[in-house]
Amino acid sequence: TVSFSRKEFKRRIFVITFFRTKISVVVYKVNMARIWEAYNKLLSSQPLLTKALTSCVGFTAGDALAQNFVEKVEKYDYARTARLGSFGLLVHGTTGHYFYGFLDSKLPGTAAKTVATKVIIDQVFWNPCFGIMFFSYLGLAEGKSISDIATKIQQDLKTAVMGSWAVWVPAHTVNFAFIPPAQRLLYINTIQIFYNIFLSFLGNKKVEAVEEKKE
């Protein structure tokens, strides 16, 4: 029978644990590399669908985080998450695909002037359009009237647009300067998951306060 001292036993446990950890890290990296390769293949073969699904995941995750960790709701609203996820799938991913594709075709390159122009166009022109689409889609999905949706836009669009500048001006500077065009929406949605916490909260905020002021 082979016996070990306590010190030798601890040393062997440490070595085994170390190599198990190293193997796990290698396996994880290999798996992530395969997923990344598969994602890029999908971007090449099915760019519109891939970007739409990416946005669906981003908006779904953002609302889940908002409900569970920011608002800490007592009863989870699955219909609300479905509305946000479907907005990502049907609106954000599709319009983003065409808008950023158009922007890259008209303003190619990563020169400082080009990047600054893209950021200005995105934040001054596209950002308000996106906000109107966002509040309109959520309102229609909830069965609200046109007047209710108009009130919501009047109340919260400015907050959404100006609130986004702190996040998206630096984010899009990096985006247009360093991110390959095909992967723009993946980059945007990575940041958007956390920004969607703010959007989800704002999109589902009540408008009674505005109605009371009008009375």
PDB file of C-alpha atoms in Angstrom:
ATOM      1  CA  THR A   1       0.000   0.000   0.000  1.00  0.00           C
ATOM      2  CA  VAL A   2       1.321   3.409  -1.030  1.00  0.00           C
ATOM      3  CA  SER A   3       0.928   6.141   1.587  1.00  0.00           C
ATOM      4  CA  PHE A   4       1.446   9.908   1.243  1.00  0.00           C
ATOM      5  CA  SER A   5       2.234  12.583   3.743  1.00  0.00           C
ATOM      6  CA  ARG A   6      -0.369  15.291   4.216  1.00  0.00           C
ATOM      7  CA  LYS A   7       1.893  17.778   2.433  1.00  0.00           C
ATOM      8  CA  GLU A   8       2.371  15.440  -0.554  1.00  0.00           C
ATOM      9  CA  PHE A   9      -1.369  14.744  -0.651  1.00  0.00           C
ATOM     10  CA  LYS A  10      -2.164  18.465  -0.782  1.00  0.00           C
ATOM     11  CA  ARG A  11       0.457  18.981  -3.477  1.00  0.00           C
ATOM     12  CA  ARG A  12      -1.067  16.260  -5.651  1.00  0.00           C
ATOM     13  CA  ILE A  13      -4.587  17.621  -5.143  1.00  0.00           C
ATOM     14  CA  PHE A  14      -3.319  21.065  -6.165  1.00  0.00           C
ATOM     15  CA  VAL A  15      -1.663  19.656  -9.330  1.00  0.00           C
ATOM     16  CA  ILE A  16      -4.800  17.713 -10.293  1.00  0.00           C
ATOM     17  CA  THR A  17      -7.025  20.748  -9.701  1.00  0.00           C
ATOM     18  CA  PHE A  18      -4.655  22.993 -11.650  1.00  0.00           C
ATOM     19  CA  PHE A  19      -4.603  20.748 -14.706  1.00  0.00           C
ATOM     20  CA  ARG A  20      -8.353  20.197 -14.570  1.00  0.00           C
ATOM     21  CA  THR A  21      -8.827  23.968 -14.571  1.00  0.00           C
ATOM     22  CA  LYS A  22      -6.406  24.378 -17.473  1.00  0.00           C
ATOM     23  CA  ILE A  23      -8.208  21.676 -19.471  1.00  0.00           C
ATOM     24  CA  SER A  24     -11.586  23.300 -18.723  1.00  0.00           C
ATOM     25  CA  VAL A  25     -10.281  26.665 -19.927  1.00  0.00           C
ATOM     26  CA  VAL A  26      -8.930  25.129 -23.138  1.00  0.00           C
ATOM     27  CA  VAL A  27     -12.201  23.301 -23.802  1.00  0.00           C
ATOM     28  CA  TYR A  28     -14.140  26.506 -23.146  1.00  0.00           C
ATOM     29  CA  LYS A  29     -11.931  28.480 -25.556  1.00  0.00           C
ATOM     30  CA  VAL A  30     -12.274  25.804 -28.237  1.00  0.00           C
ATOM     31  CA  ASN A  31     -16.045  25.766 -27.851  1.00  0.00           C
ATOM     32  CA  MET A  32     -16.259  29.562 -27.949  1.00  0.00           C
ATOM     33  CA  ALA A  33     -14.065  29.621 -31.057  1.00  0.00           C
ATOM     34  CA  ARG A  34     -16.408  27.145 -32.736  1.00  0.00           C
ATOM     35  CA  ILE A  35     -19.459  29.194 -31.765  1.00  0.00           C
ATOM     36  CA  TRP A  36     -17.793  32.369 -33.049  1.00  0.00           C
ATOM     37  CA  GLU A  37     -16.890  30.654 -36.322  1.00  0.00           C
ATOM     38  CA  ALA A  38     -20.443  29.359 -36.732  1.00  0.00           C
ATOM     39  CA  TYR A  39     -21.882  32.798 -35.982  1.00  0.00           C
ATOM     40  CA  ASN A  40     -19.670  34.444 -38.599  1.00  0.00           C
ATOM     41  CA  LYS A  41     -20.672  31.815 -41.162  1.00  0.00           C
ATOM     42  CA  LEU A  42     -24.311  32.632 -40.456  1.00  0.00           C
ATOM     43  CA  LEU A  43     -23.539  36.333 -40.823  1.00  0.00           C
ATOM     44  CA  SER A  44     -22.167  35.622 -44.280  1.00  0.00           C
ATOM     45  CA  SER A  45     -24.915  33.251 -45.432  1.00  0.00           C
ATOM     46  CA  GLN A  46     -27.951  34.751 -43.637  1.00  0.00           C
ATOM     47  CA  PRO A  47     -27.005  38.291 -42.507  1.00  0.00           C
ATOM     48  CA  LEU A  48     -30.514  39.700 -42.045  1.00  0.00           C
ATOM     49  CA  LEU A  49     -31.852  36.704 -40.113  1.00  0.00           C
ATOM     50  CA  THR A  50     -28.716  36.422 -37.981  1.00  0.00           C
ATOM     51  CA  LYS A  51     -28.800  40.092 -37.007  1.00  0.00           C
ATOM     52  CA  ALA A  52     -32.535  39.916 -36.284  1.00  0.00           C
ATOM     53  CA  LEU A  53     -32.043  36.910 -33.985  1.00  0.00           C
ATOM     54  CA  THR A  54     -29.071  38.621 -32.327  1.00  0.00           C
ATOM     55  CA  SER A  55     -31.239  41.652 -31.555  1.00  0.00           C
ATOM     56  CA  CYS A  56     -34.016  39.393 -30.290  1.00  0.00           C
ATOM     57  CA  VAL A  57     -31.612  37.855 -27.768  1.00  0.00           C
ATOM     58  CA  GLY A  58     -30.292  41.296 -26.765  1.00  0.00           C
ATOM     59  CA  PHE A  59     -33.695  42.822 -26.093  1.00  0.00           C
ATOM     60  CA  THR A  60     -35.001  39.690 -24.357  1.00  0.00           C
ATOM     61  CA  ALA A  61     -31.974  39.584 -22.046  1.00  0.00           C
ATOM     62  CA  GLY A  62     -32.207  43.324 -21.368  1.00  0.00           C
ATOM     63  CA  ASP A  63     -35.818  43.110 -20.245  1.00  0.00           C
ATOM     64  CA  ALA A  64     -35.158  40.010 -18.148  1.00  0.00           C
ATOM     65  CA  LEU A  65     -32.363  41.865 -16.343  1.00  0.00           C
ATOM     66  CA  ALA A  66     -34.567  44.948 -15.935  1.00  0.00           C
ATOM     67  CA  GLN A  67     -37.452  43.017 -14.377  1.00  0.00           C
ATOM     68  CA  ASN A  68     -35.355  40.777 -12.142  1.00  0.00           C
ATOM     69  CA  PHE A  69     -32.581  43.063 -10.933  1.00  0.00           C
ATOM     70  CA  VAL A  70     -33.625  46.694 -11.486  1.00  0.00           C
ATOM     71  CA  GLU A  71     -37.380  46.800 -10.943  1.00  0.00           C
ATOM     72  CA  LYS A  72     -37.385  43.540  -8.940  1.00  0.00           C
ATOM     73  CA  VAL A  73     -40.980  42.792  -9.889  1.00  0.00           C
ATOM     74  CA  GLU A  74     -42.968  40.400  -7.728  1.00  0.00           C
ATOM     75  CA  LYS A  75     -44.548  38.681 -10.746  1.00  0.00           C
ATOM     76  CA  TYR A  76     -42.494  38.362 -13.915  1.00  0.00           C
ATOM     77  CA  ASP A  77     -44.222  39.804 -16.997  1.00  0.00           C
ATOM     78  CA  TYR A  78     -43.540  37.319 -19.788  1.00  0.00           C
ATOM     79  CA  ALA A  79     -45.728  39.215 -22.251  1.00  0.00           C
ATOM     80  CA  ARG A  80     -43.586  42.307 -21.754  1.00  0.00           C
ATOM     81  CA  THR A  81     -40.409  40.318 -22.456  1.00  0.00           C
ATOM     82  CA  ALA A  82     -42.056  38.860 -25.561  1.00  0.00           C
ATOM     83  CA  ARG A  83     -42.879  42.376 -26.786  1.00  0.00           C
ATOM     84  CA  LEU A  84     -39.297  43.545 -26.270  1.00  0.00           C
ATOM     85  CA  GLY A  85     -37.850  40.409 -27.847  1.00  0.00           C
ATOM     86  CA  SER A  86     -40.142  40.658 -30.870  1.00  0.00           C
ATOM     87  CA  PHE A  87     -39.173  44.314 -31.282  1.00  0.00           C
ATOM     88  CA  GLY A  88     -35.532  43.237 -31.456  1.00  0.00           C
ATOM     89  CA  LEU A  89     -36.383  40.497 -33.949  1.00  0.00           C
ATOM     90  CA  LEU A  90     -38.737  42.398 -36.236  1.00  0.00           C
ATOM     91  CA  VAL A  91     -37.576  46.015 -35.965  1.00  0.00           C
ATOM     92  CA  HIS A  92     -34.170  46.589 -34.384  1.00  0.00           C
ATOM     93  CA  GLY A  93     -32.280  43.809 -36.149  1.00  0.00           C
ATOM     94  CA  THR A  94     -33.820  44.409 -39.562  1.00  0.00           C
ATOM     95  CA  THR A  95     -33.684  48.210 -39.620  1.00  0.00           C
ATOM     96  CA  GLY A  96     -30.195  48.153 -38.118  1.00  0.00           C
ATOM     97  CA  HIS A  97     -29.025  45.806 -40.867  1.00  0.00           C
ATOM     98  CA  TYR A  98     -30.176  48.168 -43.606  1.00  0.00           C
ATOM     99  CA  PHE A  99     -29.316  51.445 -41.870  1.00  0.00           C
ATOM    100  CA  TYR A 100     -25.746  50.551 -40.945  1.00  0.00           C
ATOM    101  CA  GLY A 101     -25.241  48.868 -44.306  1.00  0.00           C
ATOM    102  CA  PHE A 102     -26.359  52.071 -46.020  1.00  0.00           C
ATOM    103  CA  LEU A 103     -24.172  54.201 -43.760  1.00  0.00           C
ATOM    104  CA  ASP A 104     -21.096  52.063 -44.437  1.00  0.00           C
ATOM    105  CA  SER A 105     -21.727  52.138 -48.197  1.00  0.00           C
ATOM    106  CA  LYS A 106     -21.992  55.932 -48.277  1.00  0.00           C
ATOM    107  CA  LEU A 107     -19.244  56.642 -45.750  1.00  0.00           C
ATOM    108  CA  PRO A 108     -16.596  53.917 -46.078  1.00  0.00           C
ATOM    109  CA  GLY A 109     -13.387  53.887 -44.107  1.00  0.00           C
ATOM    110  CA  THR A 110     -12.336  54.692 -40.556  1.00  0.00           C
ATOM    111  CA  ALA A 111     -10.833  58.182 -40.884  1.00  0.00           C
ATOM    112  CA  ALA A 112     -11.599  60.434 -37.902  1.00  0.00           C
ATOM    113  CA  LYS A 113     -13.858  62.698 -39.971  1.00  0.00           C
ATOM    114  CA  THR A 114     -15.774  59.711 -41.355  1.00  0.00           C
ATOM    115  CA  VAL A 115     -16.269  58.186 -37.915  1.00  0.00           C
ATOM    116  CA  ALA A 116     -17.425  61.522 -36.456  1.00  0.00           C
ATOM    117  CA  THR A 117     -19.888  62.014 -39.332  1.00  0.00           C
ATOM    118  CA  LYS A 118     -21.338  58.533 -38.818  1.00  0.00           C
ATOM    119  CA  VAL A 119     -21.747  59.099 -35.082  1.00  0.00           C
ATOM    120  CA  ILE A 120     -23.521  62.424 -35.685  1.00  0.00           C
ATOM    121  CA  ILE A 121     -25.866  60.907 -38.282  1.00  0.00           C
ATOM    122  CA  ASP A 122     -26.600  57.964 -35.994  1.00  0.00           C
ATOM    123  CA  GLN A 123     -27.286  60.023 -32.888  1.00  0.00           C
ATOM    124  CA  VAL A 124     -28.946  63.126 -34.371  1.00  0.00           C
ATOM    125  CA  PHE A 125     -31.070  61.500 -37.087  1.00  0.00           C
ATOM    126  CA  TRP A 126     -31.333  57.748 -36.554  1.00  0.00           C
ATOM    127  CA  ASN A 127     -31.624  57.834 -32.767  1.00  0.00           C
ATOM    128  CA  PRO A 128     -34.935  59.821 -32.709  1.00  0.00           C
ATOM    129  CA  CYS A 129     -36.338  57.636 -35.521  1.00  0.00           C
ATOM    130  CA  PHE A 130     -35.426  54.554 -33.520  1.00  0.00           C
ATOM    131  CA  GLY A 131     -37.089  56.002 -30.420  1.00  0.00           C
ATOM    132  CA  ILE A 132     -40.318  56.676 -32.302  1.00  0.00           C
ATOM    133  CA  MET A 133     -40.310  53.129 -33.695  1.00  0.00           C
ATOM    134  CA  PHE A 134     -39.604  51.720 -30.236  1.00  0.00           C
ATOM    135  CA  PHE A 135     -42.416  53.511 -28.412  1.00  0.00           C
ATOM    136  CA  SER A 136     -44.844  53.018 -31.310  1.00  0.00           C
ATOM    137  CA  TYR A 137     -44.178  49.286 -31.553  1.00  0.00           C
ATOM    138  CA  LEU A 138     -44.560  48.701 -27.820  1.00  0.00           C
ATOM    139  CA  GLY A 139     -47.718  50.800 -27.733  1.00  0.00           C
ATOM    140  CA  LEU A 140     -49.308  48.942 -30.649  1.00  0.00           C
ATOM    141  CA  ALA A 141     -48.262  45.583 -29.193  1.00  0.00           C
ATOM    142  CA  GLU A 142     -50.032  46.511 -25.945  1.00  0.00           C
ATOM    143  CA  GLY A 143     -53.145  47.609 -27.839  1.00  0.00           C
ATOM    144  CA  LYS A 144     -52.820  51.276 -26.964  1.00  0.00           C
ATOM    145  CA  SER A 145     -54.466  54.034 -28.978  1.00  0.00           C
ATOM    146  CA  ILE A 146     -52.617  56.340 -31.349  1.00  0.00           C
ATOM    147  CA  SER A 147     -53.188  59.250 -28.953  1.00  0.00           C
ATOM    148  CA  ASP A 148     -51.705  57.255 -26.056  1.00  0.00           C
ATOM    149  CA  ILE A 149     -48.664  56.377 -28.167  1.00  0.00           C
ATOM    150  CA  ALA A 150     -48.263  60.036 -29.204  1.00  0.00           C
ATOM    151  CA  THR A 151     -48.402  61.072 -25.547  1.00  0.00           C
ATOM    152  CA  LYS A 152     -45.790  58.457 -24.658  1.00  0.00           C
ATOM    153  CA  ILE A 153     -43.479  59.693 -27.413  1.00  0.00           C
ATOM    154  CA  GLN A 154     -43.962  63.299 -26.358  1.00  0.00           C
ATOM    155  CA  GLN A 155     -43.166  62.421 -22.754  1.00  0.00           C
ATOM    156  CA  ASP A 156     -40.198  60.057 -23.135  1.00  0.00           C
ATOM    157  CA  LEU A 157     -38.574  60.471 -26.542  1.00  0.00           C
ATOM    158  CA  LYS A 158     -36.348  63.355 -25.450  1.00  0.00           C
ATOM    159  CA  THR A 159     -35.269  61.420 -22.350  1.00  0.00           C
ATOM    160  CA  ALA A 160     -34.485  58.335 -24.440  1.00  0.00           C
ATOM    161  CA  VAL A 161     -32.499  60.282 -27.047  1.00  0.00           C
ATOM    162  CA  MET A 162     -30.502  62.430 -24.639  1.00  0.00           C
ATOM    163  CA  GLY A 163     -30.004  59.567 -22.206  1.00  0.00           C
ATOM    164  CA  SER A 164     -28.523  57.461 -24.985  1.00  0.00           C
ATOM    165  CA  TRP A 165     -25.818  59.989 -25.848  1.00  0.00           C
ATOM    166  CA  ALA A 166     -23.746  59.143 -22.777  1.00  0.00           C
ATOM    167  CA  VAL A 167     -23.644  55.500 -23.892  1.00  0.00           C
ATOM    168  CA  TRP A 168     -23.826  55.514 -27.662  1.00  0.00           C
ATOM    169  CA  VAL A 169     -21.579  58.417 -28.638  1.00  0.00           C
ATOM    170  CA  PRO A 170     -18.440  56.696 -27.251  1.00  0.00           C
ATOM    171  CA  ALA A 171     -19.797  53.240 -28.143  1.00  0.00           C
ATOM    172  CA  HIS A 172     -20.394  54.153 -31.776  1.00  0.00           C
ATOM    173  CA  THR A 173     -17.052  55.927 -32.005  1.00  0.00           C
ATOM    174  CA  VAL A 174     -15.470  52.548 -31.235  1.00  0.00           C
ATOM    175  CA  ASN A 175     -18.036  50.823 -33.473  1.00  0.00           C
ATOM    176  CA  PHE A 176     -17.360  52.845 -36.610  1.00  0.00           C
ATOM    177  CA  ALA A 177     -13.605  53.036 -36.024  1.00  0.00           C
ATOM    178  CA  PHE A 178     -12.749  49.427 -35.153  1.00  0.00           C
ATOM    179  CA  ILE A 179     -15.663  46.975 -35.619  1.00  0.00           C
ATOM    180  CA  PRO A 180     -16.027  45.136 -38.967  1.00  0.00           C
ATOM    181  CA  PRO A 181     -19.302  46.136 -40.699  1.00  0.00           C
ATOM    182  CA  ALA A 182     -20.747  42.611 -40.614  1.00  0.00           C
ATOM    183  CA  GLN A 183     -20.356  42.483 -36.816  1.00  0.00           C
ATOM    184  CA  ARG A 184     -21.725  45.931 -35.977  1.00  0.00           C
ATOM    185  CA  LEU A 185     -25.070  44.663 -34.707  1.00  0.00           C
ATOM    186  CA  LEU A 186     -23.413  41.994 -32.568  1.00  0.00           C
ATOM    187  CA  TYR A 187     -21.261  44.687 -30.970  1.00  0.00           C
ATOM    188  CA  ILE A 188     -24.276  46.996 -30.596  1.00  0.00           C
ATOM    189  CA  ASN A 189     -26.390  44.245 -29.046  1.00  0.00           C
ATOM    190  CA  THR A 190     -23.639  43.331 -26.583  1.00  0.00           C
ATOM    191  CA  ILE A 191     -23.824  46.876 -25.233  1.00  0.00           C
ATOM    192  CA  GLN A 192     -27.557  47.042 -25.879  1.00  0.00           C
ATOM    193  CA  ILE A 193     -28.256  44.234 -23.400  1.00  0.00           C
ATOM    194  CA  PHE A 194     -27.368  46.613 -20.580  1.00  0.00           C
ATOM    195  CA  TYR A 195     -28.732  49.731 -22.274  1.00  0.00           C
ATOM    196  CA  ASN A 196     -31.986  47.831 -22.848  1.00  0.00           C
ATOM    197  CA  ILE A 197     -32.461  47.781 -19.078  1.00  0.00           C
ATOM    198  CA  PHE A 198     -32.943  51.554 -19.347  1.00  0.00           C
ATOM    199  CA  LEU A 199     -35.036  51.251 -22.540  1.00  0.00           C
ATOM    200  CA  SER A 200     -37.218  48.503 -21.081  1.00  0.00           C
ATOM    201  CA  PHE A 201     -37.896  50.564 -17.970  1.00  0.00           C
ATOM    202  CA  LEU A 202     -38.611  53.689 -20.029  1.00  0.00           C
ATOM    203  CA  GLY A 203     -40.735  51.865 -22.574  1.00  0.00           C
ATOM    204  CA  ASN A 204     -42.968  50.410 -19.875  1.00  0.00           C
ATOM    205  CA  LYS A 205     -43.182  53.520 -17.698  1.00  0.00           C
ATOM    206  CA  LYS A 206     -46.725  54.785 -17.218  1.00  0.00           C
ATOM    207  CA  VAL A 207     -47.895  58.082 -18.719  1.00  0.00           C
ATOM    208  CA  GLU A 208     -50.549  59.056 -16.137  1.00  0.00           C
ATOM    209  CA  ALA A 209     -48.371  61.928 -14.920  1.00  0.00           C
ATOM    210  CA  VAL A 210     -48.600  63.584 -18.316  1.00  0.00           C
ATOM    211  CA  GLU A 211     -52.362  63.112 -18.413  1.00  0.00           C
ATOM    212  CA  GLU A 212     -52.725  64.704 -15.005  1.00  0.00           C
ATOM    213  CA  LYS A 213     -50.791  67.778 -16.097  1.00  0.00           C
ATOM    214  CA  LYS A 214     -53.100  68.211 -19.057  1.00  0.00           C
ATOM    215  CA  GLU A 215     -56.229  68.225 -16.868  1.00  0.00           C
TER     216      GLU A 215
END
